[in-house]
Amino acid sequence: MADEKEHGISTVKSIVVYPIKSCGGIYVTQAPITSTGFKWDRQWLTVNSKGRAYTQRVEPKLALVQVFLPDEAFFEDWQPSDESFLEVKAPGMDVLKVPLTKPLKTVDNVSVWEWCGSAIDEGPSAAKWFSTYLGKSSRLVRFNSDSEVRPVDPNYAHGYEVMFADGYPFLLISQGSLNALNALLQEPVPINRFRPNILVDGCFSFSEDLWTEIRINKLTFQGVKLCSRCKVPTINQETAVAGPEVGETLLKFRSDEVLRPNRKPQKGKVYFGQNMVCRDSLGLGMEKINMANSMIIKVGDPVYVLKMVSSPDDSPA
């Protein structure tokens, strides 16, 4: 059942951008929205010698990699210069500085999940840094937005795109949901276990399960799919060590069988958070988005719920 009346206000508590897939996030006070999600989000990827993506699922040490961008990189009209860098840090490693101006060399057969295409190679220094840190042949690549498109699953959100994100441009979670989980855990966990882009506060726990349309700063976001979780939430992002408690607890009260009893069961799936797309970005090229004055959200922005369903049983998953 959909309710088209505007109701229920929560607030954007934090915004997180993850420039390198599976590495640390950057907490920002504001973030511009592009056709693939937040600016800089999952624009880089570490790959093995065959071009296949590394993620925390197989390389949990990536959790300890910290990533930094200039503060001004999150202004809508900012463009990098020759003195602009992505800085990468990790325990026992020197700082790696990756120029934000694009290099010219591309590599083929870069793959992440179902997608395969070309990417921009960040060169031998970055390759040596990640090879040393991971202890195996590695390279750092950047999404080649000039020639490549990676579409979102059209069964859930037709026409949208991502760079190296798992599947969707945005992941939204509420503080109430984290609080509800932590109340069941012997050792509470921080929100970084779940790697959201947008954390909201002020609503009931798991309200986001039901949101099919919300508005943040005049931008309309559509909830398209409950986020099914892999093993990454079991990995402590400060130690890179996995433990069973989070996964076992989620399975007890956030499994597909529990939340969606009237649907065909998807055994083993657990949900935490809502995958989202921004309708205002659909069909807009990068140049148009850069010219727009309102394609940005900020910490503290109110969140208005425009449409919702009555239970998780009615939510796509």
C-alpha positions as YAML, in Angstrom:
chain: A
units: angstrom
residues:
- id: 1
  name: MET
  ca: [0.00, 0.00, 0.00]
- id: 2
  name: ALA
  ca: [1.48, 3.33, -1.02]
- id: 3
  name: ASP
  ca: [0.91, 6.57, 0.86]
- id: 4
  name: GLU
  ca: [1.54, 9.64, -1.27]
- id: 5
  name: LYS
  ca: [1.22, 12.17, 1.53]
- id: 6
  name: GLU
  ca: [4.42, 13.74, 2.78]
- id: 7
  name: HIS
  ca: [5.02, 12.64, 6.34]
- id: 8
  name: GLY
  ca: [7.62, 11.68, 8.89]
- id: 9
  name: ILE
  ca: [10.79, 13.75, 9.03]
- id: 10
  name: SER
  ca: [14.23, 12.44, 9.86]
- id: 11
  name: THR
  ca: [17.61, 14.11, 9.34]
- id: 12
  name: VAL
  ca: [20.78, 13.30, 7.44]
- id: 13
  name: LYS
  ca: [23.23, 12.45, 10.23]
- id: 14
  name: SER
  ca: [26.25, 11.61, 8.12]
- id: 15
  name: ILE
  ca: [27.35, 11.28, 4.50]
- id: 16
  name: VAL
  ca: [30.12, 8.88, 3.55]
- id: 17
  name: VAL
  ca: [31.95, 8.57, 0.24]
- id: 18
  name: TYR
  ca: [34.17, 5.58, -0.54]
- id: 19
  name: PRO
  ca: [36.59, 6.61, -3.32]
- id: 20
  name: ILE
  ca: [38.32, 3.19, -3.49]
- id: 21
  name: LYS
  ca: [35.98, 0.23, -3.42]
- id: 22
  name: SER
  ca: [36.25, -1.76, -0.16]
- id: 23
  name: CYS
  ca: [38.64, 0.76, 1.43]
- id: 24
  name: GLY
  ca: [37.88, 3.33, 4.11]
- id: 25
  name: GLY
  ca: [35.22, 5.99, 3.69]
- id: 26
  name: ILE
  ca: [35.44, 9.75, 3.92]
- id: 27
  name: TYR
  ca: [32.89, 11.48, 6.15]
- id: 28
  name: VAL
  ca: [31.89, 14.76, 4.55]
- id: 29
  name: THR
  ca: [29.54, 17.58, 5.44]
- id: 30
  name: GLN
  ca: [28.16, 17.75, 1.90]
- id: 31
  name: ALA
  ca: [28.37, 15.71, -1.28]
- id: 32
  name: PRO
  ca: [27.46, 16.51, -4.88]
- id: 33
  name: ILE
  ca: [25.38, 13.95, -6.75]
- id: 34
  name: THR
  ca: [26.42, 12.75, -10.19]
- id: 35
  name: SER
  ca: [24.86, 10.33, -12.64]
- id: 36
  name: THR
  ca: [26.54, 7.40, -10.81]
- id: 37
  name: GLY
  ca: [26.04, 8.41, -7.17]
- id: 38
  name: PHE
  ca: [28.03, 10.74, -4.97]
- id: 39
  name: LYS
  ca: [30.99, 12.42, -6.63]
- id: 40
  name: TRP
  ca: [34.13, 10.26, -6.20]
- id: 41
  name: ASP
  ca: [32.22, 7.29, -4.79]
- id: 42
  name: ARG
  ca: [33.75, 3.94, -5.84]
- id: 43
  name: GLN
  ca: [35.64, 5.62, -8.65]
- id: 44
  name: TRP
  ca: [38.75, 3.50, -7.96]
- id: 45
  name: LEU
  ca: [39.24, -0.23, -7.65]
- id: 46
  name: THR
  ca: [42.11, -2.54, -6.73]
- id: 47
  name: VAL
  ca: [42.46, -5.54, -9.02]
- id: 48
  name: ASN
  ca: [44.60, -8.65, -9.26]
- id: 49
  name: SER
  ca: [46.94, -9.61, -12.10]
- id: 50
  name: LYS
  ca: [43.97, -10.72, -14.19]
- id: 51
  name: GLY
  ca: [42.02, -7.50, -13.64]
- id: 52
  name: ARG
  ca: [39.53, -9.04, -11.22]
- id: 53
  name: ALA
  ca: [38.31, -6.82, -8.37]
- id: 54
  name: TYR
  ca: [39.61, -7.20, -4.84]
- id: 55
  name: THR
  ca: [37.03, -6.61, -2.09]
- id: 56
  name: GLN
  ca: [36.99, -7.10, 1.65]
- id: 57
  name: ARG
  ca: [35.22, -10.41, 1.10]
- id: 58
  name: VAL
  ca: [38.55, -11.95, 0.07]
- id: 59
  name: GLU
  ca: [40.99, -9.22, 1.18]
- id: 60
  name: PRO
  ca: [39.79, -7.94, 4.57]
- id: 61
  name: LYS
  ca: [43.02, -5.90, 4.95]
- id: 62
  name: LEU
  ca: [41.45, -3.38, 2.61]
- id: 63
  name: ALA
  ca: [39.35, -2.26, 5.59]
- id: 64
  name: LEU
  ca: [42.49, -0.69, 7.09]
- id: 65
  name: VAL
  ca: [43.26, 1.42, 4.02]
- id: 66
  name: GLN
  ca: [42.41, 5.06, 4.71]
- id: 67
  name: VAL
  ca: [41.60, 7.39, 1.85]
- id: 68
  name: PHE
  ca: [41.71, 11.18, 1.76]
- id: 69
  name: LEU
  ca: [40.62, 13.84, -0.75]
- id: 70
  name: PRO
  ca: [40.92, 17.63, -0.58]
- id: 71
  name: ASP
  ca: [37.98, 19.20, 1.24]
- id: 72
  name: GLU
  ca: [37.22, 21.31, -1.81]
- id: 73
  name: ALA
  ca: [36.81, 18.15, -3.90]
- id: 74
  name: PHE
  ca: [33.26, 17.97, -2.55]
- id: 75
  name: PHE
  ca: [32.24, 21.35, -3.93]
- id: 76
  name: GLU
  ca: [30.06, 21.04, -7.02]
- id: 77
  name: ASP
  ca: [32.15, 23.18, -9.33]
- id: 78
  name: TRP
  ca: [35.62, 22.08, -8.19]
- id: 79
  name: GLN
  ca: [38.02, 20.65, -10.75]
- id: 80
  name: PRO
  ca: [41.36, 18.99, -9.89]
- id: 81
  name: SER
  ca: [44.69, 20.56, -10.79]
- id: 82
  name: ASP
  ca: [48.14, 19.04, -11.17]
- id: 83
  name: GLU
  ca: [48.57, 19.58, -7.42]
- id: 84
  name: SER
  ca: [45.44, 17.62, -6.45]
- id: 85
  name: PHE
  ca: [45.84, 14.12, -5.05]
- id: 86
  name: LEU
  ca: [43.98, 11.15, -3.66]
- id: 87
  name: GLU
  ca: [46.03, 10.17, -0.59]
- id: 88
  name: VAL
  ca: [46.09, 6.55, 0.56]
- id: 89
  name: LYS
  ca: [47.41, 5.34, 3.92]
- id: 90
  name: ALA
  ca: [47.65, 1.95, 5.64]
- id: 91
  name: PRO
  ca: [49.52, 0.45, 8.61]
- id: 92
  name: GLY
  ca: [53.21, -0.03, 7.88]
- id: 93
  name: MET
  ca: [53.01, 1.76, 4.52]
- id: 94
  name: ASP
  ca: [54.24, 5.12, 3.27]
- id: 95
  name: VAL
  ca: [51.59, 7.52, 2.01]
- id: 96
  name: LEU
  ca: [50.56, 6.93, -1.59]
- id: 97
  name: LYS
  ca: [49.62, 10.06, -3.54]
- id: 98
  name: VAL
  ca: [47.54, 9.44, -6.65]
- id: 99
  name: PRO
  ca: [47.12, 12.46, -8.96]
- id: 100
  name: LEU
  ca: [43.48, 13.37, -9.51]
- id: 101
  name: THR
  ca: [44.20, 14.50, -13.03]
- id: 102
  name: LYS
  ca: [43.54, 11.47, -15.19]
- id: 103
  name: PRO
  ca: [46.45, 9.44, -16.57]
- id: 104
  name: LEU
  ca: [46.34, 8.40, -20.22]
- id: 105
  name: LYS
  ca: [46.93, 4.66, -20.02]
- id: 106
  name: THR
  ca: [43.94, 2.33, -20.07]
- id: 107
  name: VAL
  ca: [43.77, -1.39, -19.41]
- id: 108
  name: ASP
  ca: [41.21, -3.88, -20.70]
- id: 109
  name: ASN
  ca: [39.42, -6.77, -19.03]
- id: 110
  name: VAL
  ca: [38.85, -5.14, -15.66]
- id: 111
  name: SER
  ca: [35.97, -6.95, -14.00]
- id: 112
  name: VAL
  ca: [33.77, -6.47, -10.96]
- id: 113
  name: TRP
  ca: [30.93, -8.92, -10.47]
- id: 114
  name: GLU
  ca: [29.04, -9.26, -13.76]
- id: 115
  name: TRP
  ca: [30.71, -6.29, -15.47]
- id: 116
  name: CYS
  ca: [33.87, -6.28, -17.57]
- id: 117
  name: GLY
  ca: [35.39, -3.35, -19.44]
- id: 118
  name: SER
  ca: [38.33, -0.99, -19.70]
- id: 119
  name: ALA
  ca: [39.64, 1.19, -16.88]
- id: 120
  name: ILE
  ca: [42.32, 3.82, -16.36]
- id: 121
  name: ASP
  ca: [45.51, 2.46, -14.84]
- id: 122
  name: GLU
  ca: [47.00, 4.58, -12.04]
- id: 123
  name: GLY
  ca: [50.55, 3.51, -12.80]
- id: 124
  name: PRO
  ca: [53.48, 1.60, -11.30]
- id: 125
  name: SER
  ca: [53.72, 3.49, -7.98]
- id: 126
  name: ALA
  ca: [50.13, 2.66, -7.05]
- id: 127
  name: ALA
  ca: [50.58, -0.91, -8.29]
- id: 128
  name: LYS
  ca: [53.70, -1.37, -6.15]
- id: 129
  name: TRP
  ca: [51.99, 0.13, -3.09]
- id: 130
  name: PHE
  ca: [48.97, -2.19, -3.22]
- id: 131
  name: SER
  ca: [51.07, -5.21, -4.23]
- id: 132
  name: THR
  ca: [53.28, -4.67, -1.19]
- id: 133
  name: TYR
  ca: [50.37, -4.09, 1.16]
- id: 134
  name: LEU
  ca: [48.31, -7.08, 0.00]
- id: 135
  name: GLY
  ca: [51.30, -9.31, -0.61]
- id: 136
  name: LYS
  ca: [50.26, -10.20, -4.13]
- id: 137
  name: SER
  ca: [50.26, -8.65, -7.59]
- id: 138
  name: SER
  ca: [47.80, -5.74, -7.60]
- id: 139
  name: ARG
  ca: [46.95, -2.60, -9.52]
- id: 140
  name: LEU
  ca: [44.85, 0.46, -8.82]
- id: 141
  name: VAL
  ca: [42.47, 1.47, -11.60]
- id: 142
  name: ARG
  ca: [39.96, 4.26, -12.10]
- id: 143
  name: PHE
  ca: [36.59, 3.94, -13.78]
- id: 144
  name: ASN
  ca: [36.80, 5.05, -17.38]
- id: 145
  name: SER
  ca: [33.68, 7.20, -17.57]
- id: 146
  name: ASP
  ca: [34.67, 8.51, -21.02]
- id: 147
  name: SER
  ca: [34.09, 5.13, -22.65]
- id: 148
  name: GLU
  ca: [32.37, 2.81, -20.17]
- id: 149
  name: VAL
  ca: [28.89, 2.50, -18.69]
- id: 150
  name: ARG
  ca: [27.98, 0.12, -15.88]
- id: 151
  name: PRO
  ca: [24.18, -0.09, -15.63]
- id: 152
  name: VAL
  ca: [22.17, -0.85, -12.52]
- id: 153
  name: ASP
  ca: [20.02, -3.99, -12.67]
- id: 154
  name: PRO
  ca: [17.11, -2.83, -14.88]
- id: 155
  name: ASN
  ca: [14.74, -5.14, -13.02]
- id: 156
  name: TYR
  ca: [14.98, -2.76, -10.08]
- id: 157
  name: ALA
  ca: [16.01, 0.63, -11.50]
- id: 158
  name: HIS
  ca: [16.02, 1.03, -15.25]
- id: 159
  name: GLY
  ca: [18.41, 3.56, -16.79]
- id: 160
  name: TYR
  ca: [20.64, 4.24, -13.77]
- id: 161
  name: GLU
  ca: [24.40, 3.73, -13.62]
- id: 162
  name: VAL
  ca: [27.19, 3.13, -11.12]
- id: 163
  name: MET
  ca: [30.97, 3.06, -11.26]
- id: 164
  name: PHE
  ca: [32.49, 0.30, -9.10]
- id: 165
  name: ALA
  ca: [29.74, 0.15, -6.45]
- id: 166
  name: ASP
  ca: [28.30, -3.31, -5.86]
- id: 167
  name: GLY
  ca: [24.99, -2.57, -7.48]
- id: 168
  name: TYR
  ca: [23.30, 0.77, -6.76]
- id: 169
  name: PRO
  ca: [24.30, 4.44, -6.46]
- id: 170
  name: PHE
  ca: [23.27, 4.93, -2.80]
- id: 171
  name: LEU
  ca: [22.85, 2.89, 0.36]
- id: 172
  name: LEU
  ca: [20.77, 4.46, 3.13]
- id: 173
  name: ILE
  ca: [20.54, 3.20, 6.72]
- id: 174
  name: SER
  ca: [18.94, 4.72, 9.81]
- id: 175
  name: GLN
  ca: [20.61, 5.19, 13.17]
- id: 176
  name: GLY
  ca: [17.55, 3.57, 14.72]
- id: 177
  name: SER
  ca: [18.25, 0.37, 12.81]
- id: 178
  name: LEU
  ca: [21.84, 0.28, 14.04]
- id: 179
  name: ASN
  ca: [20.62, 0.92, 17.60]
- id: 180
  name: ALA
  ca: [18.15, -1.96, 17.33]
- id: 181
  name: LEU
  ca: [20.88, -4.31, 16.16]
- id: 182
  name: ASN
  ca: [23.31, -3.17, 18.83]
- id: 183
  name: ALA
  ca: [20.71, -3.81, 21.53]
- id: 184
  name: LEU
  ca: [20.93, -7.50, 20.59]
- id: 185
  name: LEU
  ca: [24.72, -7.74, 20.34]
- id: 186
  name: GLN
  ca: [27.10, -8.45, 23.19]
- id: 187
  name: GLU
  ca: [29.57, -6.08, 21.56]
- id: 188
  name: PRO
  ca: [27.93, -3.11, 19.80]
- id: 189
  name: VAL
  ca: [29.28, -2.22, 16.36]
- id: 190
  name: PRO
  ca: [29.68, 1.13, 14.58]
- id: 191
  name: ILE
  ca: [27.87, 2.01, 11.41]
- id: 192
  name: ASN
  ca: [31.04, 1.58, 9.32]
- id: 193
  name: ARG
  ca: [30.42, -2.18, 9.39]
- id: 194
  name: PHE
  ca: [27.58, -1.58, 6.92]
- id: 195
  name: ARG
  ca: [29.25, 1.05, 4.71]
- id: 196
  name: PRO
  ca: [26.25, 3.29, 4.00]
- id: 197
  name: ASN
  ca: [26.44, 6.45, 1.92]
- id: 198
  name: ILE
  ca: [23.67, 8.15, 3.88]
- id: 199
  name: LEU
  ca: [22.92, 7.68, 7.59]
- id: 200
  name: VAL
  ca: [19.68, 9.23, 8.80]
- id: 201
  name: ASP
  ca: [18.45, 9.78, 12.35]
- id: 202
  name: GLY
  ca: [15.14, 10.57, 14.00]
- id: 203
  name: CYS
  ca: [12.99, 7.78, 12.57]
- id: 204
  name: PHE
  ca: [11.97, 4.41, 13.95]
- id: 205
  name: SER
  ca: [14.28, 1.46, 13.50]
- id: 206
  name: PHE
  ca: [14.06, -0.12, 10.05]
- id: 207
  name: SER
  ca: [11.73, 2.59, 8.76]
- id: 208
  name: GLU
  ca: [13.94, 2.73, 5.68]
- id: 209
  name: ASP
  ca: [12.74, -0.77, 4.73]
- id: 210
  name: LEU
  ca: [9.44, 0.80, 3.77]
- id: 211
  name: TRP
  ca: [10.57, 3.95, 1.98]
- id: 212
  name: THR
  ca: [9.92, 3.90, -1.74]
- id: 213
  name: GLU
  ca: [10.29, 7.66, -2.26]
- id: 214
  name: ILE
  ca: [11.95, 10.32, -0.11]
- id: 215
  name: ARG
  ca: [13.11, 13.89, -0.61]
- id: 216
  name: ILE
  ca: [16.37, 15.40, 0.62]
- id: 217
  name: ASN
  ca: [17.11, 19.03, -0.24]
- id: 218
  name: LYS
  ca: [14.66, 19.11, -3.17]
- id: 219
  name: LEU
  ca: [16.13, 15.90, -4.60]
- id: 220
  name: THR
  ca: [13.96, 12.82, -4.95]
- id: 221
  name: PHE
  ca: [15.37, 9.43, -4.04]
- id: 222
  name: GLN
  ca: [13.68, 6.14, -4.84]
- id: 223
  name: GLY
  ca: [14.08, 3.08, -2.65]
- id: 224
  name: VAL
  ca: [14.54, 0.27, -5.14]
- id: 225
  name: LYS
  ca: [15.75, -2.78, -3.22]
- id: 226
  name: LEU
  ca: [16.39, -3.92, 0.32]
- id: 227
  name: CYS
  ca: [20.14, -4.36, 0.70]
- id: 228
  name: SER
  ca: [21.10, -8.01, 1.09]
- id: 229
  name: ARG
  ca: [24.28, -8.30, 3.10]
- id: 230
  name: CYS
  ca: [27.46, -10.27, 2.41]
- id: 231
  name: LYS
  ca: [30.20, -11.08, 4.95]
- id: 232
  name: VAL
  ca: [31.61, -7.53, 5.10]
- id: 233
  name: PRO
  ca: [29.47, -6.47, 8.12]
- id: 234
  name: THR
  ca: [31.15, -9.28, 10.07]
- id: 235
  name: ILE
  ca: [34.56, -7.63, 9.54]
- id: 236
  name: ASN
  ca: [35.81, -5.20, 12.17]
- id: 237
  name: GLN
  ca: [36.82, -2.15, 10.13]
- id: 238
  name: GLU
  ca: [39.48, -1.16, 12.67]
- id: 239
  name: THR
  ca: [41.21, -4.56, 12.88]
- id: 240
  name: ALA
  ca: [40.20, -6.34, 9.63]
- id: 241
  name: VAL
  ca: [39.23, -9.37, 11.75]
- id: 242
  name: ALA
  ca: [35.90, -11.09, 11.13]
- id: 243
  name: GLY
  ca: [33.65, -12.48, 13.85]
- id: 244
  name: PRO
  ca: [30.40, -14.45, 13.77]
- id: 245
  name: GLU
  ca: [28.13, -12.45, 16.10]
- id: 246
  name: VAL
  ca: [26.81, -9.82, 13.69]
- id: 247
  name: GLY
  ca: [25.98, -12.32, 10.96]
- id: 248
  name: GLU
  ca: [24.35, -14.79, 13.33]
- id: 249
  name: THR
  ca: [22.24, -12.06, 14.96]
- id: 250
  name: LEU
  ca: [21.10, -10.60, 11.65]
- id: 251
  name: LEU
  ca: [20.08, -14.06, 10.47]
- id: 252
  name: LYS
  ca: [17.74, -14.41, 13.45]
- id: 253
  name: PHE
  ca: [15.67, -11.26, 12.86]
- id: 254
  name: ARG
  ca: [16.59, -9.80, 9.46]
- id: 255
  name: SER
  ca: [16.48, -12.87, 7.22]
- id: 256
  name: ASP
  ca: [14.37, -13.09, 4.10]
- id: 257
  name: GLU
  ca: [12.19, -15.73, 5.74]
- id: 258
  name: VAL
  ca: [11.47, -13.50, 8.73]
- id: 259
  name: LEU
  ca: [10.90, -10.20, 6.90]
- id: 260
  name: ARG
  ca: [9.12, -11.50, 3.80]
- id: 261
  name: PRO
  ca: [7.14, -14.56, 4.91]
- id: 262
  name: ASN
  ca: [4.65, -14.31, 2.07]
- id: 263
  name: ARG
  ca: [7.30, -14.28, -0.67]
- id: 264
  name: LYS
  ca: [9.25, -17.13, -2.18]
- id: 265
  name: PRO
  ca: [12.13, -17.51, 0.28]
- id: 266
  name: GLN
  ca: [15.65, -16.51, -0.70]
- id: 267
  name: LYS
  ca: [17.52, -18.76, 1.70]
- id: 268
  name: GLY
  ca: [20.51, -17.32, 3.48]
- id: 269
  name: LYS
  ca: [19.74, -13.69, 2.62]
- id: 270
  name: VAL
  ca: [19.66, -11.04, 5.33]
- id: 271
  name: TYR
  ca: [18.78, -7.38, 4.83]
- id: 272
  name: PHE
  ca: [20.08, -4.20, 6.42]
- id: 273
  name: GLY
  ca: [19.54, -0.86, 4.67]
- id: 274
  name: GLN
  ca: [17.83, 0.33, 1.51]
- id: 275
  name: ASN
  ca: [19.46, 0.65, -1.91]
- id: 276
  name: MET
  ca: [18.47, 3.92, -3.57]
- id: 277
  name: VAL
  ca: [18.71, 5.92, -6.77]
- id: 278
  name: CYS
  ca: [18.32, 9.67, -7.26]
- id: 279
  name: ARG
  ca: [15.62, 10.38, -9.83]
- id: 280
  name: ASP
  ca: [17.00, 13.84, -10.54]
- id: 281
  name: SER
  ca: [20.22, 12.30, -11.87]
- id: 282
  name: LEU
  ca: [18.46, 10.06, -14.39]
- id: 283
  name: GLY
  ca: [19.31, 10.95, -17.96]
- id: 284
  name: LEU
  ca: [21.57, 13.84, -16.97]
- id: 285
  name: GLY
  ca: [25.07, 13.88, -18.40]
- id: 286
  name: MET
  ca: [28.01, 14.94, -16.25]
- id: 287
  name: GLU
  ca: [28.15, 18.41, -17.82]
- id: 288
  name: LYS
  ca: [24.51, 19.12, -17.00]
- id: 289
  name: ILE
  ca: [24.93, 17.84, -13.46]
- id: 290
  name: ASN
  ca: [27.97, 20.04, -12.91]
- id: 291
  name: MET
  ca: [25.92, 23.02, -14.06]
- id: 292
  name: ALA
  ca: [23.05, 22.27, -11.69]
- id: 293
  name: ASN
  ca: [23.02, 24.30, -8.47]
- id: 294
  name: SER
  ca: [20.90, 21.93, -6.41]
- id: 295
  name: MET
  ca: [22.49, 18.52, -7.00]
- id: 296
  name: ILE
  ca: [23.90, 18.30, -3.50]
- id: 297
  name: ILE
  ca: [22.87, 17.09, -0.06]
- id: 298
  name: LYS
  ca: [24.29, 18.12, 3.30]
- id: 299
  name: VAL
  ca: [24.53, 16.78, 6.83]
- id: 300
  name: GLY
  ca: [21.55, 18.18, 8.72]
- id: 301
  name: ASP
  ca: [19.21, 18.17, 5.72]
- id: 302
  name: PRO
  ca: [15.68, 17.03, 6.60]
- id: 303
  name: VAL
  ca: [14.42, 13.82, 5.03]
- id: 304
  name: TYR
  ca: [10.79, 13.79, 3.91]
- id: 305
  name: VAL
  ca: [9.06, 10.49, 3.26]
- id: 306
  name: LEU
  ca: [6.81, 10.87, 0.23]
- id: 307
  name: LYS
  ca: [5.81, 7.26, -0.45]
- id: 308
  name: MET
  ca: [6.13, 4.05, 1.49]
- id: 309
  name: VAL
  ca: [4.83, 0.51, 1.64]
- id: 310
  name: SER
  ca: [3.17, -1.09, 4.63]
- id: 311
  name: SER
  ca: [5.68, -3.87, 5.36]
- id: 312
  name: PRO
  ca: [9.01, -5.30, 4.15]
- id: 313
  name: ASP
  ca: [6.94, -8.02, 2.50]
- id: 314
  name: ASP
  ca: [5.93, -5.37, -0.06]
- id: 315
  name: SER
  ca: [9.47, -4.12, -0.66]
- id: 316
  name: PRO
  ca: [11.58, -5.34, -3.59]
- id: 317
  name: ALA
  ca: [14.53, -7.44, -2.47]
...
